[in-house]
PDB file of C-alpha atoms in Angstrom:
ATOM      1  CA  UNK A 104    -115.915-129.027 -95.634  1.00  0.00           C
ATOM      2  CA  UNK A 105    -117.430-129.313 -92.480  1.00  0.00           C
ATOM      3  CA  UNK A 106    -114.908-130.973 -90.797  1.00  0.00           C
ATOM      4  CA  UNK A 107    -112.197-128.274 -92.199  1.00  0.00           C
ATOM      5  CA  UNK A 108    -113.994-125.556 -90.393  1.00  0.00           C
ATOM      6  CA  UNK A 109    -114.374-127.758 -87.984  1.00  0.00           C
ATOM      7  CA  UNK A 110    -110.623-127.750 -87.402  1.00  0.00           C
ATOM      8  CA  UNK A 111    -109.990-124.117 -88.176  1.00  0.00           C
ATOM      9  CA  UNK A 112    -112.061-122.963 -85.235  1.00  0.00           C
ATOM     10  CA  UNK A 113    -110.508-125.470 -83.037  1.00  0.00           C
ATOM     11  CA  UNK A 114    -106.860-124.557 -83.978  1.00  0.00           C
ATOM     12  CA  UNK A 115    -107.690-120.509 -83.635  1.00  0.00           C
ATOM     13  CA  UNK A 116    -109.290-121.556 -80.321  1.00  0.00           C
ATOM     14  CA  UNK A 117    -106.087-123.067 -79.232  1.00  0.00           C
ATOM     15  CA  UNK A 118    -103.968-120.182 -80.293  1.00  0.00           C
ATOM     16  CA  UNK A 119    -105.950-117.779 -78.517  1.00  0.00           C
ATOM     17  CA  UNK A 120    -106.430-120.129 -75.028  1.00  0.00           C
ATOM     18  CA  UNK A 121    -102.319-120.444 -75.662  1.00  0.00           C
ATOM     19  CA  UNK A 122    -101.224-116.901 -76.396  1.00  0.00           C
ATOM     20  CA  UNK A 123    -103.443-115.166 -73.262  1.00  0.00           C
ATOM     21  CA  UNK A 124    -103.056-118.499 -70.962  1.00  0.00           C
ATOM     22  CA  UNK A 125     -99.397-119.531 -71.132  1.00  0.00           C
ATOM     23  CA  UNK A 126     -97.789-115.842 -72.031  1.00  0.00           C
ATOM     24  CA  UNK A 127     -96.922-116.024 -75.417  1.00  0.00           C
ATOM     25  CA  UNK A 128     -98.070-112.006 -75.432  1.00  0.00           C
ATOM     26  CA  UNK A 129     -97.523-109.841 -72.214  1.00  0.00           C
ATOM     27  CA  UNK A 130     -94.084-108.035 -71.527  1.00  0.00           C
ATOM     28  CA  UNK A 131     -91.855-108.996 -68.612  1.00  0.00           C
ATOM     29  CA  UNK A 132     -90.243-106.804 -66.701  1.00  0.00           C
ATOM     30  CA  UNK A 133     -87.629-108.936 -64.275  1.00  0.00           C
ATOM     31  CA  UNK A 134     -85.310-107.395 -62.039  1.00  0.00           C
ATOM     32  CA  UNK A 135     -82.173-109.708 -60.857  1.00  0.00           C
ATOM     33  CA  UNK A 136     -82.238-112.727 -59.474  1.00  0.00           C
ATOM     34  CA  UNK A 137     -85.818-112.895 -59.858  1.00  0.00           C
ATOM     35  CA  UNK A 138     -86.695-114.007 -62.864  1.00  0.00           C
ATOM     36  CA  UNK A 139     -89.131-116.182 -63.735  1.00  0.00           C
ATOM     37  CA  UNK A 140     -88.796-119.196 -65.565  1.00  0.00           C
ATOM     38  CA  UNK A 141     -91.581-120.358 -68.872  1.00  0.00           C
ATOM     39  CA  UNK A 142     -92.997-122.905 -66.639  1.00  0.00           C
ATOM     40  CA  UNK A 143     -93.230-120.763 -63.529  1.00  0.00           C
ATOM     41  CA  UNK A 144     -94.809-117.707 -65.714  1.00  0.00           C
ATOM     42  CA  UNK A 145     -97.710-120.579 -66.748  1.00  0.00           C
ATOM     43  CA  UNK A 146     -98.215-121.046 -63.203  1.00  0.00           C
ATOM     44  CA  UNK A 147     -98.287-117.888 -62.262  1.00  0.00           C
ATOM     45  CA  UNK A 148    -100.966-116.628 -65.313  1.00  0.00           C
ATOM     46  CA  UNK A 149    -103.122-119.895 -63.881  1.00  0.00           C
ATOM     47  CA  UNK A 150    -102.884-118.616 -60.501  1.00  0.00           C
ATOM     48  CA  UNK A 151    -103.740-114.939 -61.610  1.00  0.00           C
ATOM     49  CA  UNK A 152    -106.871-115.964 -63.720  1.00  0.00           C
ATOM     50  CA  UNK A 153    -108.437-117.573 -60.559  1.00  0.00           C
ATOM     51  CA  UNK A 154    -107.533-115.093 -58.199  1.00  0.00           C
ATOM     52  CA  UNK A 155    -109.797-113.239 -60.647  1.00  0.00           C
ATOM     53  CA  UNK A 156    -107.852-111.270 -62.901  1.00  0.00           C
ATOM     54  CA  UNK A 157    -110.591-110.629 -65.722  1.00  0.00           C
ATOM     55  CA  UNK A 158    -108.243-109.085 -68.244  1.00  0.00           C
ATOM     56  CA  UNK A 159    -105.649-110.813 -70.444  1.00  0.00           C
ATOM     57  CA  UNK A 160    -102.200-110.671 -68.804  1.00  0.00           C
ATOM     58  CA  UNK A 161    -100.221-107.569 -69.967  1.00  0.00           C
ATOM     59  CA  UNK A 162     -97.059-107.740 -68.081  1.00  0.00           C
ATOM     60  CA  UNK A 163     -95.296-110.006 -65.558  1.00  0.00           C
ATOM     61  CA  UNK A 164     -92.911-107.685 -63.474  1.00  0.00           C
ATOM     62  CA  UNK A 165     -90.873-108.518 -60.504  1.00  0.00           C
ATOM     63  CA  UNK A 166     -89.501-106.178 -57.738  1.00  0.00           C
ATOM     64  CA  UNK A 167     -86.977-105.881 -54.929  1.00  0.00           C
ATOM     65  CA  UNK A 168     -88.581-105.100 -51.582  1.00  0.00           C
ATOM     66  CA  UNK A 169     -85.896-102.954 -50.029  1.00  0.00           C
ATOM     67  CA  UNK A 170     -84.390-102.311 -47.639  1.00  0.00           C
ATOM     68  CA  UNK A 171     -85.031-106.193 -47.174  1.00  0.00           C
ATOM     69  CA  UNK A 172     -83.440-108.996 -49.363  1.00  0.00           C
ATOM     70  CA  UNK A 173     -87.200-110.604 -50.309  1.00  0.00           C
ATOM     71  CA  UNK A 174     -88.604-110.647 -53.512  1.00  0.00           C
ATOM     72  CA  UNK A 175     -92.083-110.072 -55.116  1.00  0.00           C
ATOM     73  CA  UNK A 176     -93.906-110.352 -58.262  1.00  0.00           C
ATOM     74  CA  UNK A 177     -96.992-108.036 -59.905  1.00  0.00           C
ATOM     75  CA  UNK A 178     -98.958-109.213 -62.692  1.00  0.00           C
ATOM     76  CA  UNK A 179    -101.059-106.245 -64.653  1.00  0.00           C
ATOM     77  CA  UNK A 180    -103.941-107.142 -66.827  1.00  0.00           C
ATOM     78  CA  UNK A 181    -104.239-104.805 -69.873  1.00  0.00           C
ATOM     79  CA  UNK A 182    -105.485-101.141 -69.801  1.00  0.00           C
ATOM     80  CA  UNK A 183    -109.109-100.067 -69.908  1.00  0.00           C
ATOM     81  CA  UNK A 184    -109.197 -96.790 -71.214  1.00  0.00           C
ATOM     82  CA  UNK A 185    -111.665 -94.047 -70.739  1.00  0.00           C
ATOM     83  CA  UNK A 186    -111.263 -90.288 -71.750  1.00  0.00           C
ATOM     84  CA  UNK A 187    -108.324 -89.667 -69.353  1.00  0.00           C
ATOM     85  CA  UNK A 188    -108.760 -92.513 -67.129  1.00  0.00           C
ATOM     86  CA  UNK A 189    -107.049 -95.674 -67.437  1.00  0.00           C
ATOM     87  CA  UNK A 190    -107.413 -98.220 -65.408  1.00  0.00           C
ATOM     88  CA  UNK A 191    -105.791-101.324 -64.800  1.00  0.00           C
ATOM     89  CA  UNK A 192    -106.182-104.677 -62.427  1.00  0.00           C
ATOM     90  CA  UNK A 193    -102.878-105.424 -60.568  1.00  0.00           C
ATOM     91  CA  UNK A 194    -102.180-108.635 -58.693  1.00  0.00           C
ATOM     92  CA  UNK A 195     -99.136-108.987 -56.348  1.00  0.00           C
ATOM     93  CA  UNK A 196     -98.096-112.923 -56.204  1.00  0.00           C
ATOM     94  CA  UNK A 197     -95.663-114.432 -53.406  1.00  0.00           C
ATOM     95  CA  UNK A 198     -93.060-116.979 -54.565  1.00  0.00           C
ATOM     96  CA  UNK A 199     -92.191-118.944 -51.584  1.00  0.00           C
ATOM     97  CA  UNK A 200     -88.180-119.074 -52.095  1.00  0.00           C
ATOM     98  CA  UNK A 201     -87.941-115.510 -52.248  1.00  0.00           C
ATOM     99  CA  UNK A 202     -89.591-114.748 -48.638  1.00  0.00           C
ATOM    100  CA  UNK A 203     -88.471-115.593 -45.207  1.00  0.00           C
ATOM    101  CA  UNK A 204     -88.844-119.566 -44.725  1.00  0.00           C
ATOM    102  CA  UNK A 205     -91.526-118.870 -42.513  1.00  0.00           C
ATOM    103  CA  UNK A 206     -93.738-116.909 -45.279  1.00  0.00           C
ATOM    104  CA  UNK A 207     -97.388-118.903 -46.223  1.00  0.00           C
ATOM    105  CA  UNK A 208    -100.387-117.995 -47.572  1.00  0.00           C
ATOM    106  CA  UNK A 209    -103.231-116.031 -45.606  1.00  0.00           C
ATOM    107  CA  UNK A 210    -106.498-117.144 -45.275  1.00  0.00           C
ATOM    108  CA  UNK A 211    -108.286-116.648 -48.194  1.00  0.00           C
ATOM    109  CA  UNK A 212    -105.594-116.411 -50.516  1.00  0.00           C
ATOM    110  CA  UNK A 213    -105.026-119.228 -53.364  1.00  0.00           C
ATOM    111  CA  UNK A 214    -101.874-121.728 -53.853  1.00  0.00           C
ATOM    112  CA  UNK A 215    -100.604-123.327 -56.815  1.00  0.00           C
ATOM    113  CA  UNK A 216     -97.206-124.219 -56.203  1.00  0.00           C
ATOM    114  CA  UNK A 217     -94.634-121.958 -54.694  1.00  0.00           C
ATOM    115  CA  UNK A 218     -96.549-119.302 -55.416  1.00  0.00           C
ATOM    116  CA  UNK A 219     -99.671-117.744 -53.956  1.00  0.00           C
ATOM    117  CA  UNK A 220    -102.223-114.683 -53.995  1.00  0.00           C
ATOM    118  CA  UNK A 221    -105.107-112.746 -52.766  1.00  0.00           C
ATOM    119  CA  UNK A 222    -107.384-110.875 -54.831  1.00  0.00           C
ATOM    120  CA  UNK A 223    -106.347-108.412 -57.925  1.00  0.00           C
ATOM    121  CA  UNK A 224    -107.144-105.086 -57.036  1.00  0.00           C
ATOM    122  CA  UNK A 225    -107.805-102.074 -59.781  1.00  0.00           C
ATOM    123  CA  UNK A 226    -104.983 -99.389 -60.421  1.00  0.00           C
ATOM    124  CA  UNK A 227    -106.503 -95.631 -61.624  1.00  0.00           C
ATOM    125  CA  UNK A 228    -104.325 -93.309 -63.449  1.00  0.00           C
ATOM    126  CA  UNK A 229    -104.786 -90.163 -65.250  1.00  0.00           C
ATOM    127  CA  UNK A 230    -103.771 -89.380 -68.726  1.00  0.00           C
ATOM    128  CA  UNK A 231    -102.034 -85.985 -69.218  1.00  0.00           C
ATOM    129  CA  UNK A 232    -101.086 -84.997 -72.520  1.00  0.00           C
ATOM    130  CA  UNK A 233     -97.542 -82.714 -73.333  1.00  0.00           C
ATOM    131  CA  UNK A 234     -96.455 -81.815 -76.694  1.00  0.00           C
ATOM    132  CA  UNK A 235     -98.016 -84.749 -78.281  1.00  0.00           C
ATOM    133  CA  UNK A 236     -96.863 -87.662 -75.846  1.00  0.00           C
ATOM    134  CA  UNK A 237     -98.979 -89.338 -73.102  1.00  0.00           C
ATOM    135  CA  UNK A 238     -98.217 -89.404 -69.624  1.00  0.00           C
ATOM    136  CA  UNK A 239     -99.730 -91.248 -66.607  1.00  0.00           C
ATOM    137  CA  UNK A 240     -99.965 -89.694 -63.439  1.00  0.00           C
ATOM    138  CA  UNK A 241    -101.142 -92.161 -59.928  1.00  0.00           C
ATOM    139  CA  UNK A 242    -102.990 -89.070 -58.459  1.00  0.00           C
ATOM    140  CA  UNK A 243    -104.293 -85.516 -58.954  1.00  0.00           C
ATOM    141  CA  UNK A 244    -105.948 -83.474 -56.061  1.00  0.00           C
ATOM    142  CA  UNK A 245    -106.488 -80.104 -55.975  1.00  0.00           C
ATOM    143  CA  UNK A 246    -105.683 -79.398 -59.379  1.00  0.00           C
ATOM    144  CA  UNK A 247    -106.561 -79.810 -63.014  1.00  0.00           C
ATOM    145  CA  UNK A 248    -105.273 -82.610 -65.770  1.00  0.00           C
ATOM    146  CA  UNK A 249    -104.400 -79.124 -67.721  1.00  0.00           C
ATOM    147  CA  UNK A 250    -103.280 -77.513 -64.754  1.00  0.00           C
ATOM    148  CA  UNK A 251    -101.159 -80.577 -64.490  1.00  0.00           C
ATOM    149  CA  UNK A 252    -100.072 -80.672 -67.687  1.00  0.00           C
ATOM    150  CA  UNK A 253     -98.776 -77.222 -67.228  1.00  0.00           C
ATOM    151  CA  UNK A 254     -96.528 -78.310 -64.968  1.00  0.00           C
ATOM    152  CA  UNK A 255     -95.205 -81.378 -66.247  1.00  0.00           C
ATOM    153  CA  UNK A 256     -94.440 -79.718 -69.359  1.00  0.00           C
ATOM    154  CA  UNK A 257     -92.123 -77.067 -67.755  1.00  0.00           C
ATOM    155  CA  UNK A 258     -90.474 -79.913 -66.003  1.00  0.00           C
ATOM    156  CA  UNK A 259     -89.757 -81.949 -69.186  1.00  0.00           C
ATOM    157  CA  UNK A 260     -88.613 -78.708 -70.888  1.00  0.00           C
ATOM    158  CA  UNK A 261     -86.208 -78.000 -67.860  1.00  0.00           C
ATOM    159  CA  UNK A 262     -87.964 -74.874 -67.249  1.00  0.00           C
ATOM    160  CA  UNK A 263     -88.160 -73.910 -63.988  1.00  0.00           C
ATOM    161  CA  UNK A 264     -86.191 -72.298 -61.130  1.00  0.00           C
ATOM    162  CA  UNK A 265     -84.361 -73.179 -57.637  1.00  0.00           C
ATOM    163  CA  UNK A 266     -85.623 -72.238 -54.520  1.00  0.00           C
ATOM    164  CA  UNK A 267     -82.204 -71.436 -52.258  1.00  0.00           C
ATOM    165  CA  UNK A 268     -83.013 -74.821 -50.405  1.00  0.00           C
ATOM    166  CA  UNK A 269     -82.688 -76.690 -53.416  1.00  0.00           C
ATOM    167  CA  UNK A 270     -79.678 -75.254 -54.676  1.00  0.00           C
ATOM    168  CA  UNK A 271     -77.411 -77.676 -52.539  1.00  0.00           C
ATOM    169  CA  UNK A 272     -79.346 -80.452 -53.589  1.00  0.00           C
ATOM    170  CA  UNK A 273     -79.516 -80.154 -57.146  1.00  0.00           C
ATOM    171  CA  UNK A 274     -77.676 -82.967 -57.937  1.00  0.00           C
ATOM    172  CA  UNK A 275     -80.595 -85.008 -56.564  1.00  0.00           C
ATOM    173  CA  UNK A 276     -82.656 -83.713 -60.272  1.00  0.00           C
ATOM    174  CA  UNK A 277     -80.395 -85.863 -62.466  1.00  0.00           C
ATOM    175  CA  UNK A 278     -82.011 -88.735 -60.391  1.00  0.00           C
ATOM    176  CA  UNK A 279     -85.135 -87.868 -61.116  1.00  0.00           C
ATOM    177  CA  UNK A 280     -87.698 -90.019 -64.192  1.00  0.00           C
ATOM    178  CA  UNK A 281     -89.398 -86.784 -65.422  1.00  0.00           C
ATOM    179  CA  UNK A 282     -91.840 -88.827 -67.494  1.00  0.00           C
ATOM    180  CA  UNK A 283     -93.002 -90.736 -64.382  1.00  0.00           C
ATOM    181  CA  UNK A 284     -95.184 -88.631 -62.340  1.00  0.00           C
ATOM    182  CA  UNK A 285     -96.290 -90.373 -59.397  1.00  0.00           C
ATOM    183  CA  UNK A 286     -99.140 -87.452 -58.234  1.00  0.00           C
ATOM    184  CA  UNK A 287     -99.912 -84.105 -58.193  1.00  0.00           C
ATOM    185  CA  UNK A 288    -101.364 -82.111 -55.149  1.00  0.00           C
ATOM    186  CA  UNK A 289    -102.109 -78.867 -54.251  1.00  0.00           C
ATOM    187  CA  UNK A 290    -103.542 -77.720 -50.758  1.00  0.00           C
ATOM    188  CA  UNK A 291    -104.476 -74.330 -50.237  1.00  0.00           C
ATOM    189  CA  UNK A 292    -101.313 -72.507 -51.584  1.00  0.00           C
ATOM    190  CA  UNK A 293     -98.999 -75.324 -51.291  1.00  0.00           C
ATOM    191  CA  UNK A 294     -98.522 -77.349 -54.362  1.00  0.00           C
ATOM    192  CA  UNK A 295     -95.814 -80.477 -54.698  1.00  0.00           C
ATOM    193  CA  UNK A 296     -95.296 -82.779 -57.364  1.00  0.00           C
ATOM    194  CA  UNK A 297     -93.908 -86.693 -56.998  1.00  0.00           C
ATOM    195  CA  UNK A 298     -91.608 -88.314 -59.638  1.00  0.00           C
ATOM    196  CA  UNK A 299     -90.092 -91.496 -59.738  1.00  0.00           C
ATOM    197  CA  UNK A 300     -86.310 -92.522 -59.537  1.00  0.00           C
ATOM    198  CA  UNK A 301     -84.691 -93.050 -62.400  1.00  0.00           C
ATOM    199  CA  UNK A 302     -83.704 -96.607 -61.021  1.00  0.00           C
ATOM    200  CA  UNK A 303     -86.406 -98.907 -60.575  1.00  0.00           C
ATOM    201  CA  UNK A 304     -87.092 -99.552 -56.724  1.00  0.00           C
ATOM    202  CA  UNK A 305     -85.281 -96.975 -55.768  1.00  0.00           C
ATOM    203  CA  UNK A 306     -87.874 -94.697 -54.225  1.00  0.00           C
ATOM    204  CA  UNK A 307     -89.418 -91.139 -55.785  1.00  0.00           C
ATOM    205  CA  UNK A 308     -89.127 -87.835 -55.019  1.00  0.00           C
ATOM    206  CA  UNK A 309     -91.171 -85.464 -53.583  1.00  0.00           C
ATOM    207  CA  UNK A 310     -90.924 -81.441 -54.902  1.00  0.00           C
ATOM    208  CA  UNK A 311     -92.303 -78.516 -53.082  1.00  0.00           C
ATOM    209  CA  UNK A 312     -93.040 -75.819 -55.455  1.00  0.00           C
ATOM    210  CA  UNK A 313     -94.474 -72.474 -56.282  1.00  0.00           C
ATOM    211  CA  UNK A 314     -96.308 -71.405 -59.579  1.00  0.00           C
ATOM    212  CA  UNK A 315     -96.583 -68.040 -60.545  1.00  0.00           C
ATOM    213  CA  UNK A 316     -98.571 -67.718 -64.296  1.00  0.00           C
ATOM    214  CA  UNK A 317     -96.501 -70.261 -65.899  1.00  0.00           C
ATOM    215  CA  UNK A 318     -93.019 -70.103 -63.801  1.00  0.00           C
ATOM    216  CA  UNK A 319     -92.220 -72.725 -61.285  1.00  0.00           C
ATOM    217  CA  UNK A 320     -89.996 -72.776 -58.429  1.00  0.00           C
ATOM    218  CA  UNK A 321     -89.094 -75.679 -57.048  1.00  0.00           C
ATOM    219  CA  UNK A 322     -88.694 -74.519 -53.084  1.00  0.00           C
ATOM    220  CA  UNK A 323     -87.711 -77.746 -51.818  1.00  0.00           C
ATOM    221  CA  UNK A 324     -87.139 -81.608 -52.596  1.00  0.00           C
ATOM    222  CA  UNK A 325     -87.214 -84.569 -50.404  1.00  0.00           C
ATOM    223  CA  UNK A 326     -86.322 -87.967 -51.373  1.00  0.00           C
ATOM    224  CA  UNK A 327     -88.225 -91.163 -50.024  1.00  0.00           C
ATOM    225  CA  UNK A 328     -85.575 -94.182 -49.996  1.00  0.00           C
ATOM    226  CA  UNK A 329     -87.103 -97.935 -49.850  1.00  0.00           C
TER     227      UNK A 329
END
């Protein structure tokens, strides 16, 4: 009997050391011609956990660095959650073939392979909550989470107006990932809003606006290309 428990713990051990270790549960996000192999993803989990990432790994994403041809890699540990705050440990990993030849490792920074690292470092994000679905904005200043909520949800809903500036450019808003807010700012009377492309690496956008009681006018955009 003792030796049958024995065994049990042992096997659930394994699956547990197996599953977080060797990425039998995070996501992967992998753009084209960068996608990592089973073998490299155990490497780079090994080389994640003693860079210091504390958390199991929640996704394994790689990313285009335009407007050059390299290559790079993010690993995100999984979400601590608190209130409205989330926060999450990131760690960007080099992979040596997708760099310039002369590309190494800085001091300080760990090697296991082709691949190397510094330290993780921890991602904040607010929560904002519209019509029952969860959003995450990068950064609030000046203003609410229900202020900001406000807004989002009149961009969701298509509700809101065009400055004349914007009118020539409104082909730019079909571009535009409404669900990923990037921040929210207002200083003094000037409030803008950032939202991602709908394309991944392809930049975000940046809207000037004004808000009168719960009507928005968006007085100009401006687009930030990688």
């Amino acid at each position: 009997m003792k030796l049958l428990i024995l065994f049990v713990v042992n096997l659930t051990f394994f699956s547990f050391y197996h599953s977080v270790v060797f990425g039998d549960d995070f996501k992967r996000d992998y753009v084209n011609l960068a996608k990592l192999t089973p073998e490299e993803e155990k490497t780079v989990i090994k080389l994640a956990y003693e860079c210091g990432l504390k958390e199991p790994v929640y996704r394994i994403s790689t990313h285009n660095m335009y407007p050059s041809p390299f290559k790079g890699i993010r690993i995100e540990g999984h979400e601590k959650i608190d209130g409205r705050q989330v926060t999450t440990q990131i760690l960007s990993v080099s992979k040596s073939d997708w760099l310039e030849p002369e590309a190494k490792p800085r001091k300080g920074q760990i090697r296991i392979g082709n691949f190397w690292a510094g330290k993780p470092y921890t991602q904040k994000k607010t929560i904002l909550n519209v019509k029952g679905k969860k959003y995450r904005a990068n950064s609030i200043q000046g203003l609410s989470p229900e202020e900001c909520e406000t807004i989002l949800g009149s961009f969701l809903g298509a509700k809101f107006k065009l400055g004349p500036n914007v009118k020539a450019k409104e082909k730019l808003l079909k571009q535009i990932d409404w669900t990923k807010p990037s921040g929210f700012y207002k200083r003094g009377d000037s409030i803008s809003v950032g939202f991602l492309h709908k394309s991944k690496d392809s930049g975000f956008f940046d809207l000037q606006i004004v808000k009168m009681d719960r009507d928005i006018t968006i007085q100009e955009i401006f687009q930030a290309i990688p």
